[in-house]
XYZ file of C-alpha atoms in Angstrom:
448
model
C 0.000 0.000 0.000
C 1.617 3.655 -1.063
C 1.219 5.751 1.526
C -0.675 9.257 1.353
C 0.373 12.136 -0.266
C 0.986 14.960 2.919
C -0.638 17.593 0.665
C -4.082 15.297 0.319
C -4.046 13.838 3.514
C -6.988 14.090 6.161
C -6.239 15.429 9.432
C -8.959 14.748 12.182
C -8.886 18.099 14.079
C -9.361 17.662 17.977
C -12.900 18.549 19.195
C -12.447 20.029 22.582
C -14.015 18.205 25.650
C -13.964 21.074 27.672
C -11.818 24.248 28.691
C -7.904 23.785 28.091
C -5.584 24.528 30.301
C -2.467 24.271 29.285
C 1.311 26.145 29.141
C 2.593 26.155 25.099
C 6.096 26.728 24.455
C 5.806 28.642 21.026
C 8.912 28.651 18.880
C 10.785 31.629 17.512
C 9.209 34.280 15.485
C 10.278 33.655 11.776
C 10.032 37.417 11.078
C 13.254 38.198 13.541
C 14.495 34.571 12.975
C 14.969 35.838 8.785
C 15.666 39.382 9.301
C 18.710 38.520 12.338
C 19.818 36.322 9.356
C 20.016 38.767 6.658
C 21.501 41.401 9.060
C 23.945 39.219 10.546
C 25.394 37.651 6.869
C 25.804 41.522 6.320
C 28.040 42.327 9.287
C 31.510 42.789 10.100
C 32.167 40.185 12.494
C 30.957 36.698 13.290
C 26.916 36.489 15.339
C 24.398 34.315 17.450
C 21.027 33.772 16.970
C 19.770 31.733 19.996
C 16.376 29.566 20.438
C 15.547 30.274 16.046
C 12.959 29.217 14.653
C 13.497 25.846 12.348
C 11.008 25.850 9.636
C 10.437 25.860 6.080
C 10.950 29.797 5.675
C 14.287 30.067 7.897
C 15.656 26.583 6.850
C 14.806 27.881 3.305
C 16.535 31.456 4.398
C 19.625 29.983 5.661
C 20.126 27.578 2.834
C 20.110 30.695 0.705
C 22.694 32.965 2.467
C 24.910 29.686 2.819
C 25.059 29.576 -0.935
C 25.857 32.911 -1.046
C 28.984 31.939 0.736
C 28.104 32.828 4.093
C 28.613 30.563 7.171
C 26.154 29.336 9.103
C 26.702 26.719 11.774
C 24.554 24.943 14.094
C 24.822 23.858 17.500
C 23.443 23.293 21.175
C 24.201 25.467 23.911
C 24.041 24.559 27.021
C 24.005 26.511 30.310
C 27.335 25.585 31.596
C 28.807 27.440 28.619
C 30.791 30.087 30.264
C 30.088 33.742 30.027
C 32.625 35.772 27.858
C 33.409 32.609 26.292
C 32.463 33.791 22.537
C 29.316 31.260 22.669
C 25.923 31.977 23.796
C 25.127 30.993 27.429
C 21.754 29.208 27.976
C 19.652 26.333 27.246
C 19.144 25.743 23.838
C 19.609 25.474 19.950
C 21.814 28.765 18.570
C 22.762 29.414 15.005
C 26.703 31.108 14.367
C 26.588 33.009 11.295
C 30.100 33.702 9.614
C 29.952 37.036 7.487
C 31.924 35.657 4.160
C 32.564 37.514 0.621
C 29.045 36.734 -1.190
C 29.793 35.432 -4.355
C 27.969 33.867 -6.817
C 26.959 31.750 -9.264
C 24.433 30.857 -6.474
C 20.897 29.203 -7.343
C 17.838 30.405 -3.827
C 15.354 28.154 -3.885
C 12.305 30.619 -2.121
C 9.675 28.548 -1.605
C 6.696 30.273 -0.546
C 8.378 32.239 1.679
C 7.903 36.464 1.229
C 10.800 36.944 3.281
C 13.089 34.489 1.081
C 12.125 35.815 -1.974
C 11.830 39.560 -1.262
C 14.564 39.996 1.339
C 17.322 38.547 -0.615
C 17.131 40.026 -3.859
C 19.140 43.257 -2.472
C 21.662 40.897 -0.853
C 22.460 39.165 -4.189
C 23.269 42.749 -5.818
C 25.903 42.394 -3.098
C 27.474 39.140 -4.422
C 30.265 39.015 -7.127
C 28.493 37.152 -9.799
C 24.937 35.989 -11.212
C 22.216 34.636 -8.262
C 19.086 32.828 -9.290
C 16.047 32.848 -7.566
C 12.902 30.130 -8.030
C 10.400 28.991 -5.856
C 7.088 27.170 -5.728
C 4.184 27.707 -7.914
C 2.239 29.867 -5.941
C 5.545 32.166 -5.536
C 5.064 33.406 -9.291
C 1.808 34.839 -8.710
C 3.467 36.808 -5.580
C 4.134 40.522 -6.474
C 7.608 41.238 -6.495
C 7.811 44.391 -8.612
C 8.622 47.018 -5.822
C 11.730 45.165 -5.104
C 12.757 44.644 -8.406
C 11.850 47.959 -10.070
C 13.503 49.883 -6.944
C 16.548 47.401 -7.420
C 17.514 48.799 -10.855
C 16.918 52.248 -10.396
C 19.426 51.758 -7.460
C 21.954 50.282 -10.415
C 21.403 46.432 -10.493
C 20.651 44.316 -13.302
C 17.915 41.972 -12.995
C 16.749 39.570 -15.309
C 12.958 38.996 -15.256
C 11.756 39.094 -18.661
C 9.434 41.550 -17.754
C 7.469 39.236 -15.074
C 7.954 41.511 -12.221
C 8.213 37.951 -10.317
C 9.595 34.834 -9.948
C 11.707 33.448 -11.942
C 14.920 35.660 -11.816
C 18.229 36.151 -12.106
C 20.159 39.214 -10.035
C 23.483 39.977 -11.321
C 25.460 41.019 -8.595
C 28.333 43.255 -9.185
C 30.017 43.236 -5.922
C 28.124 46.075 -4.518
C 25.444 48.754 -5.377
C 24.908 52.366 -5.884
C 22.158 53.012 -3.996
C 20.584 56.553 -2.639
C 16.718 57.729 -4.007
C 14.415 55.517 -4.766
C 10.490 55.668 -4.966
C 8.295 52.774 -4.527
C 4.425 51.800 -4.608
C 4.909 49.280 -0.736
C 1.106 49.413 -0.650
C 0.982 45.601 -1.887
C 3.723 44.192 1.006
C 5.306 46.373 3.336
C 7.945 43.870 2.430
C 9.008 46.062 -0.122
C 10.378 48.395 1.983
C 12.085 46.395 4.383
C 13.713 44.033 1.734
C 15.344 47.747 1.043
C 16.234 48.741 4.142
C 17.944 45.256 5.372
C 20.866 45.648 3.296
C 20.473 49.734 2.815
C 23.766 49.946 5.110
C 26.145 47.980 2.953
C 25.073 50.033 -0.358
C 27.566 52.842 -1.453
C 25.113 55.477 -0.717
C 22.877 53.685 1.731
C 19.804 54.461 0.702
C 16.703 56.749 1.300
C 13.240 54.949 0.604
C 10.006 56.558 -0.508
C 6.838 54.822 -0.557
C 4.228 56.729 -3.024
C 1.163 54.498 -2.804
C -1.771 54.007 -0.855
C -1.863 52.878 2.953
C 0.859 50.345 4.010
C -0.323 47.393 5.487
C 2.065 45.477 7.912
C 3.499 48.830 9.462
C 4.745 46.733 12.832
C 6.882 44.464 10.489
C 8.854 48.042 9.250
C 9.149 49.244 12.286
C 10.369 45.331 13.806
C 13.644 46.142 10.545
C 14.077 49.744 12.009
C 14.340 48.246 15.580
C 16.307 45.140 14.408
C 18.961 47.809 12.130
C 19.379 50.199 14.834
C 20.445 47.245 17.289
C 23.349 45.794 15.358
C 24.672 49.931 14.548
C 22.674 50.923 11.527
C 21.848 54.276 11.407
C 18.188 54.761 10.433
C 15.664 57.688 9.838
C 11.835 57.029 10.155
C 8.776 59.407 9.663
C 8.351 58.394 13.571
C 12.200 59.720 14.248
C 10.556 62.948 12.763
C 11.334 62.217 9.248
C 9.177 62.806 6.502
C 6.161 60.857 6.280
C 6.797 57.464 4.079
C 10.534 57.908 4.071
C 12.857 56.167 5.128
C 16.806 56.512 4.924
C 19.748 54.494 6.211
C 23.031 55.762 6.294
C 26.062 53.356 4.981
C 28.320 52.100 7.445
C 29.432 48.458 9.463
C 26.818 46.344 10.901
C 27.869 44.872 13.948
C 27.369 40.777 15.129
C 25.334 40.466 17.722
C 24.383 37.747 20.388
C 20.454 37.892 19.727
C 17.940 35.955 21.557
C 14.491 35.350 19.530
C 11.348 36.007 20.882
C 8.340 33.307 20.903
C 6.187 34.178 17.699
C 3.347 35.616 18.995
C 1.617 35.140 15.707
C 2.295 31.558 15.678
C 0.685 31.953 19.445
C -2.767 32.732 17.950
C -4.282 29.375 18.099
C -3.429 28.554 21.247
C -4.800 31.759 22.723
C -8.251 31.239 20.611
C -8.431 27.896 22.321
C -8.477 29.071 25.419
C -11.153 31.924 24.320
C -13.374 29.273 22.448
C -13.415 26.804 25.333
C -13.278 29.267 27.983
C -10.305 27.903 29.344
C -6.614 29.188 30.255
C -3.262 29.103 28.027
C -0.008 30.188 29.100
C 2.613 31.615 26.389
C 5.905 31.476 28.647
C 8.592 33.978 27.565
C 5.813 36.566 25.973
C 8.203 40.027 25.698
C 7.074 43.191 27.504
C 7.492 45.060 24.458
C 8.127 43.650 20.841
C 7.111 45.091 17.176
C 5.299 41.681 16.213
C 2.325 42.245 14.753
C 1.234 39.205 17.245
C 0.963 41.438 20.759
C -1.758 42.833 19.272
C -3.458 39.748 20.229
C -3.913 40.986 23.465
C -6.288 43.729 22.865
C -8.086 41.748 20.426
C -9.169 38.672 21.849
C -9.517 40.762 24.897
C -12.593 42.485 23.063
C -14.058 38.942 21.914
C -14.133 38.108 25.287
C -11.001 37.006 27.152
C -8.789 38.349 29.973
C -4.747 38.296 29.794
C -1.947 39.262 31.995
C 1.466 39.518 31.472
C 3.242 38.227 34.489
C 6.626 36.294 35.155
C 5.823 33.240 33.944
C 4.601 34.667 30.031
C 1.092 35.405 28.938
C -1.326 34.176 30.911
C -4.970 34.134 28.891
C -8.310 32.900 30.338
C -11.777 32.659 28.607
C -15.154 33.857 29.492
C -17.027 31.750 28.872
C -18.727 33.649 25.705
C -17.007 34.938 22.441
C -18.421 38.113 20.927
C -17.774 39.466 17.497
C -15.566 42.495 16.436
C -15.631 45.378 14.408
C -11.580 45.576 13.755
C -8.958 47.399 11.112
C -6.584 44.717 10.876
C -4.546 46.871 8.408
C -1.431 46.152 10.352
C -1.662 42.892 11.613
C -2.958 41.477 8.296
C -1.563 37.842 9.404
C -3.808 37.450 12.073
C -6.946 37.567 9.730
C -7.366 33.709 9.472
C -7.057 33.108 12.856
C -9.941 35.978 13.875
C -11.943 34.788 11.323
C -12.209 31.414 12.842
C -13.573 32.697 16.384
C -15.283 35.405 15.080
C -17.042 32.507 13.138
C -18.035 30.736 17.021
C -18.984 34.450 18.260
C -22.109 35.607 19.338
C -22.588 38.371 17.286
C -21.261 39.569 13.905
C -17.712 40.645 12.902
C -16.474 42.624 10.436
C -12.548 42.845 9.294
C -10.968 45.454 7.631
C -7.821 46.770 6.028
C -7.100 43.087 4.906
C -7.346 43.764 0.708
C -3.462 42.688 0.690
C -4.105 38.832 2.316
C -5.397 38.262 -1.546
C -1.967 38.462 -2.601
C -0.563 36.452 0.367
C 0.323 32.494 0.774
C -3.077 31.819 -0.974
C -6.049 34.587 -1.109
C -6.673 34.362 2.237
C -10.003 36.500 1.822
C -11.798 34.158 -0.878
C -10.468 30.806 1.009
C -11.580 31.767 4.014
C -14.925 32.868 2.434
C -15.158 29.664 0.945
C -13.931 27.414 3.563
C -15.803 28.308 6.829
C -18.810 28.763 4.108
C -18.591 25.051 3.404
C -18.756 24.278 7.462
C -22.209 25.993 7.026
C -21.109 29.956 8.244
C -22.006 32.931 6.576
C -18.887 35.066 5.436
C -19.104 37.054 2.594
C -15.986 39.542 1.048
C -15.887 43.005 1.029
C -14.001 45.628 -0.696
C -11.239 45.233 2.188
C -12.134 42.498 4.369
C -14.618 40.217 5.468
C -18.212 40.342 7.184
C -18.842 36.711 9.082
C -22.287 36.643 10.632
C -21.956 33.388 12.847
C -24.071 30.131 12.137
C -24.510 26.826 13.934
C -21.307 25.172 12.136
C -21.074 21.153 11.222
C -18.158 19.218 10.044
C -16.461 18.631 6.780
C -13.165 19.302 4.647
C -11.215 22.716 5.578
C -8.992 23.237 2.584
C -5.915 24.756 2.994
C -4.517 25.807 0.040
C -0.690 25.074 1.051
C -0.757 28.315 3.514
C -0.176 27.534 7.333
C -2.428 30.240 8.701
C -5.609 28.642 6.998
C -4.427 25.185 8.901
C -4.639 26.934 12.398
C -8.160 28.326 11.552
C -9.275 25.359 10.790
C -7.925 23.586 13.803
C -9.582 26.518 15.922
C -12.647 25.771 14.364
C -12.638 22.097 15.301
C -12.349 22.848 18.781
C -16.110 23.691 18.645
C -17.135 21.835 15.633
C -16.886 17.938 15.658
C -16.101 16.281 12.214
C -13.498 18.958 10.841
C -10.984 17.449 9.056
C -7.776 19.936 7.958
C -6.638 19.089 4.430
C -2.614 19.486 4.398
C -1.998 20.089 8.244
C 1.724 19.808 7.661
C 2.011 23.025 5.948
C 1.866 24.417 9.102
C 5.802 23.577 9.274
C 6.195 26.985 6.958
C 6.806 28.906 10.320
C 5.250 25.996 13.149
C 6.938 22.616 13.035
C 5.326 20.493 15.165
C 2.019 21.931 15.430
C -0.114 19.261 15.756
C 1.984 17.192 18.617
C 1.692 20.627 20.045
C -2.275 21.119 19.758
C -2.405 17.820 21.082
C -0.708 18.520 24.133
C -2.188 21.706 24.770
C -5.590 19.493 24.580
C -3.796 16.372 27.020
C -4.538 13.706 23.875
């Protein structure tokens, strides 16, 4: 007998038999594990990166940067390591990463990754030599233009035969111009920072202009400002008092840093819906008191549908009420999250609607039309707007949730089965794109 295909096969998602309580250890954020990456391949000396996240995207991140010629070991620290030693102290896996000479010819396999394919475009106009990028399927139909128009009017040469995506080749000359350069972010604030990552090793730096509409993603810009300014970069924002939708970064050494990643608080979003949906309690150890993930907005979110959370030694505490209400919510800035609300505002007692989301077509999958369709096929009542969504909860039953190879539609659907017996996720395991493990972890959170 041949086994199943991952991509078709049926996962059973846990129907809650009454309120969790549980502590979840949620791996690193994949937003700093990729950005500390980029930034520390760029430096001047030698880096850690301590307690990373291993997934698709950052395995897929890594493996690109190491054949760019950079060095990237892995090992296990332990806490007996001594301080001053030159190796992290601690409990835990920790990534070294070797600054080299980037050279190509070099072939980056992307994925489906945004940060793969959008970040390291500016880093191959670094390397001496020609740097192909490819990817899955869905990564064609990803828009790439802002970083590849703003590219060559910096002074690389990119082949793309006129695509404005994936395929394509970056010829890298060794280094790059840089200085002005206007762009249209409004599709993936991704744009921008995919600029400003390697703005510091560019001749002139470089001074970014976005010229579009609103920006989606904004905490993800500010999380590169943040991330630049710690390792020596020196960066003005419109919040520095800059003007607005400009950003510049002055040339100059990065330094390596020892750099600890946070939880992913994102990645945390199913865990703390459980505990909302069931009315029941779910620690998130290690939760930061201040962060730019988009994810900490959690707090004041689920807090509205219902819930009660406090930060206190031991991580995130968050306890359900017992009821789940619906939202009226611009989720503009915290676009990611959208699957995840979605699926509670689904269980809710009264309507939702979610705006500021027009981007999450052009995500992973469309996130607006699967969702639509998906919790639609469970027997809900979600129909598309302009920007967003408008779910007016129904008496669910079981079926098929799709997935459409995107991890965040997986967690919704899993959040959904908590209240609704018979769901079955299609594809669960492409939930290792930024949460390996997630359904041994589910499980335990549940005590199965």
């Amino acid at each position: 007998m041949t086994a199943t295909p991952a991509h078709t096969a049926l996962w059973p998602a846990p129907h809650a038999r009454g309120a969790v309580d549980a502590t979840v250890h949620v791996p690193g954020s994949k937003s700093v594990t990729n950005r500390a990456l980029v930034l520390a391949s760029l430096a001047s000396e030698p880096g850690w990166l301590r307690r990373p996240l291993r997934s698709r995207d950052t395995l897929l991140m890594a493996g690109a940067l190491r054949a760019l010629g950079v060095g990237i070991e892995e090992t296990v620290s332990s806490s007996s390591s001594p301080a001053g030693a030159g190796t992290p102290t601690g409990p835990g896996e920790a990534w070294r990463v070797i600054p080299s000479t980037l050279h190509g010819p070099a072939t980056v396999d992307v994925g489906n990754a945004g940060t793969v394919m959008r970040f390291l475009p500016p880093v191959a106009t670094l390397a001496d030599g020609p740097v192909r990028f490819d990817g899955d399927p869905r990564a064609y139909e990803r828009p790439l233009h802002g970083v590849i128009d703003a590219l060559r009017t910096l002074g690389a040469r990119i082949d793309d035969e006129g695509r404005g995506a994936l395929p394509l080749t970056v010829h890298g000359g060794g280094g790059l111009d840089g200085g002005p350069v206007e762009i249209d972010a409004s599709s993936s604030s991704q744009f921008v920072s995919a600029l400003l990552l390697s703005a510091p090793r560019f001749n002139q730096g470089v001074e970014v202009r976005h010229t579009g509409s609103s920006l989606p993603s904004m905490p993800h810009i500010r999380m590169t400002v943040d991330m630049l300014r710690a390792v020596g970069a020196q960066v003005d924002t419109p919040e520095s008092g800059g003007e607005p939708n400009v950003w510049r970064v002055t040339p100059g050494a990065l330094l390596g840093r020892d750099l600890t990643i946070e939880p992913d608080l994102s990645n945390a979003q199913p865990f703390l819906a459980a505990a909302l949906v069931t009315a029941g309690t779910v620690v998130i150890p290690d939760w930061p008191e201040r962060t730019t993930q988009p994810g900490d907005r959690l707090r004041e979110i689920f807090t509205e549908m219902g819930g009660s959370c406090e930060l206190a030694e031991r991580g995130l505490e968050f306890t359900g009420s017992g009821a789940v209400h619906g939202i009226d919510v611009d989720l503009g800035e915290v676009g990611e999250l959208t699957p995840g609300i979605a699926a509670v505002a689904a269980l809710a007692d009264s309507p939702s609607t979610l705006r500021g989301v027009a981007h999450l077509r052009l995500h992973e999958t469309d996130r607006l039309a699967a969702l639509t369709k998906e919790i639609n096929e469970l027997g809900g009542d979600v129909t598309e707007t302009a920007d967003g969504l408008h779910i007016r909860p129904r008496r669910l039953h079981g079926g098929i949730f799709h997935t459409y190879d995107d991890h965040r539609m997986a967690t919704a659907g899993a959040i959904l089965g908590l209240a609704v017996d018979g769901v079955q996720i299609e594809n669960v395991a492409t939930t290792a794109k930024t949460l390996p493990d997630f359904p041994e972890l589910w499980a335990g959170m549940l005590g199965n």
